[in-house]
Short mmCIF file of C-alpha atoms in Angstrom, two decimals:
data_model
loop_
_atom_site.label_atom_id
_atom_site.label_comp_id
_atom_site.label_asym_id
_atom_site.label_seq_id
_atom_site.Cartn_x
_atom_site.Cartn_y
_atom_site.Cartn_z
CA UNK A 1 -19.03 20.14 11.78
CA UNK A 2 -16.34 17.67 9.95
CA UNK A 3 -17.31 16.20 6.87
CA UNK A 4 -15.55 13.09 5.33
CA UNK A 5 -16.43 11.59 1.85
CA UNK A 6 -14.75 8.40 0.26
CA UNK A 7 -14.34 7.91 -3.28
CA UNK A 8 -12.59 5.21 -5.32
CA UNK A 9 -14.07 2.38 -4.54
CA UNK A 10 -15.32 -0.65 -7.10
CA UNK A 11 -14.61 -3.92 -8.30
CA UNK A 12 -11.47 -4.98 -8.88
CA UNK A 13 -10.02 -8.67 -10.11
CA UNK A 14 -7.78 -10.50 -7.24
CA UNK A 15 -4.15 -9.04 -7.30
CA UNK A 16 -5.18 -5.73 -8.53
CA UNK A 17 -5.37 -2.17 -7.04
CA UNK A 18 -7.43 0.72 -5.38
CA UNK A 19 -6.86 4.10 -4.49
CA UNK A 20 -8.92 5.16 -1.81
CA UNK A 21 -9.64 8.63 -1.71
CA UNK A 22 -11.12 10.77 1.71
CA UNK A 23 -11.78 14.71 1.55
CA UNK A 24 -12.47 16.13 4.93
CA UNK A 25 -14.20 19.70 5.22
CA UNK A 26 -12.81 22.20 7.39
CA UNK A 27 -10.00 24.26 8.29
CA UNK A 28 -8.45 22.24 10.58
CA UNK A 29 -7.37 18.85 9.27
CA UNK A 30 -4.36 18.40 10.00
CA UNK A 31 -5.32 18.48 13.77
CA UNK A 32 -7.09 15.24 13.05
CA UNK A 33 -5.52 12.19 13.32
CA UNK A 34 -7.44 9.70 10.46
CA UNK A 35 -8.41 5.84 10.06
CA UNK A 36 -9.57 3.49 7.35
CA UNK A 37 -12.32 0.93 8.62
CA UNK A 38 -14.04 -1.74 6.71
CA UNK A 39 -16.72 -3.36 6.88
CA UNK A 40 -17.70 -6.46 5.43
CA UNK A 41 -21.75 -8.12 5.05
CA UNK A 42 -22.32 -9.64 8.20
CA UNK A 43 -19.25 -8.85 9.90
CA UNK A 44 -18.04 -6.25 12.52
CA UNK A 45 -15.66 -2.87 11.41
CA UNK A 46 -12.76 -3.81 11.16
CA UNK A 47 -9.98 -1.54 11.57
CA UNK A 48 -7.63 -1.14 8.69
CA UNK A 49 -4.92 1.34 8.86
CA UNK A 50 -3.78 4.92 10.90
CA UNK A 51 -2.36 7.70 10.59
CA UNK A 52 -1.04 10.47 12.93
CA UNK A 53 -1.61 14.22 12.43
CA UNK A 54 1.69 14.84 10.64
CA UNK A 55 1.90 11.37 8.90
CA UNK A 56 5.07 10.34 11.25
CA UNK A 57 3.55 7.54 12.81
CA UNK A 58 1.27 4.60 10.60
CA UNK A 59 0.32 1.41 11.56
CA UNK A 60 -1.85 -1.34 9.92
CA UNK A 61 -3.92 -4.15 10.38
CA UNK A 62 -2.04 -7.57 10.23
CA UNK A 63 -4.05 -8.57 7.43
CA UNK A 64 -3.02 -5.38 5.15
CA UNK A 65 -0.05 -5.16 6.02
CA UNK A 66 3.03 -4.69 3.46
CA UNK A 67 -0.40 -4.20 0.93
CA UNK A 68 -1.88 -1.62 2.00
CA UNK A 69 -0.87 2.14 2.05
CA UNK A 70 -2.31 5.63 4.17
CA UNK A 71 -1.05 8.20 3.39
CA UNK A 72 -2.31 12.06 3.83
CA UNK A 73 -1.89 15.61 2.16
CA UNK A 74 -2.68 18.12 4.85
CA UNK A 75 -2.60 20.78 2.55
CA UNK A 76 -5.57 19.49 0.20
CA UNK A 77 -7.54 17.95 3.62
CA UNK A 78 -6.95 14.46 1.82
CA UNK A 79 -6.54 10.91 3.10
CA UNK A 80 -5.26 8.05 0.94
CA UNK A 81 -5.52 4.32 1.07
CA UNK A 82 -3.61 2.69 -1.52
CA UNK A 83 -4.54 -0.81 -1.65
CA UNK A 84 -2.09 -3.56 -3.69
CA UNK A 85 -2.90 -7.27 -4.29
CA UNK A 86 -6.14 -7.50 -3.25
CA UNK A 87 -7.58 -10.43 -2.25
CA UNK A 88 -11.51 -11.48 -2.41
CA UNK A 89 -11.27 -10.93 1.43
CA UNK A 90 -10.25 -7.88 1.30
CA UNK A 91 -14.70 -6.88 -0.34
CA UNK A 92 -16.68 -4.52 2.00
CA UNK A 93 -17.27 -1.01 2.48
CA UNK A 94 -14.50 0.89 3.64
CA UNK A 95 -14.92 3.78 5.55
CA UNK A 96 -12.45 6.97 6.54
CA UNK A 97 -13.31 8.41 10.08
CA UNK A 98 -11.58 11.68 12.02
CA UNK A 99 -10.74 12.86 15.62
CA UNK A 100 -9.36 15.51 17.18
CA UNK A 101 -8.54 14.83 20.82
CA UNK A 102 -6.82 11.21 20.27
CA UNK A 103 -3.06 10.60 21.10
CA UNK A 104 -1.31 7.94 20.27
CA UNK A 105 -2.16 5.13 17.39
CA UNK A 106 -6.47 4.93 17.48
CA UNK A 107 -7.71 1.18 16.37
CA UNK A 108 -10.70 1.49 18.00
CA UNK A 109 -13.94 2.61 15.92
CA UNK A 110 -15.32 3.90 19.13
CA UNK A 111 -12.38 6.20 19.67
CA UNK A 112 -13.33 7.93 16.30
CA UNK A 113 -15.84 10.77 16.61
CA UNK A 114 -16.56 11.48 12.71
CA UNK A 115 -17.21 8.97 9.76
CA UNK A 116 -17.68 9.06 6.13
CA UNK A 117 -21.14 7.57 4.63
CA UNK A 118 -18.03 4.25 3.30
CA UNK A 119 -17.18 3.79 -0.21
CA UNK A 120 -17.69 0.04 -1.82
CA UNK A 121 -14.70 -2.11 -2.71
CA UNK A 122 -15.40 -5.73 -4.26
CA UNK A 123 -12.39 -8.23 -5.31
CA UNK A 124 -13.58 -10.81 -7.46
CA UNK A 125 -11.08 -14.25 -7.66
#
């Protein structure tokens, strides 16, 4: 069983920054490939950012993008989101979620078969 808890979240003042931190148990991380998600009150995940097993490929949500940064350390089992000039919008829970049988870039929440419990982020203006 793969285990995945956030840490790093709070509140923040518009234009400042987060580190988003995800441990995953287990001996076999770096046969994951890992996601950020967000979700915000009364609104659908959202998908956030990607990365592939060996950190070659990343891609981001329009909306992040050229902010925000994943990033992962397959020899600690860590995922990173490094989030830059936030913006009110940018308040929910984020989440980190895992999977092992994926190819290619994975946007989908569905496509993700294990999830952290989210970690809060709040931007005041």
């Amino acid at each position: 069983q793969v285990q995945l808890v956030e840490s790093g979240g709070g509140l923040v003042q518009a234009g400042g920054s987060l580190r988003l931190s995800c441990a995953v148990s287990g001996r076999t991380f770096s046969s994951y490939v890992m996601g950020w998600f967000r979700q915000a009150p009364g609104k659908e995940r959202e998908f956030v950012a990607f990365i592939s097993r060996s950190s070659g490929v990343t891609y981001y949500a329009d909306s992040v993008k050229g902010r925000f940064t994943i990033s992962r350390d397959n020899a600690k089992n860590m995922v990173y989101l490094q989030m830059n000039s936030l913006k009110p919008e940018d308040t929910a829970v984020y989440c980190c979620a895992a999977d092992r049988s994926q190819t290619g870039i994975v946007i989908t929440p569905a496509q993700y078969d294990y999830w952290g419990q989210g970690t809060q982020v709040t931007v005041s203006s």
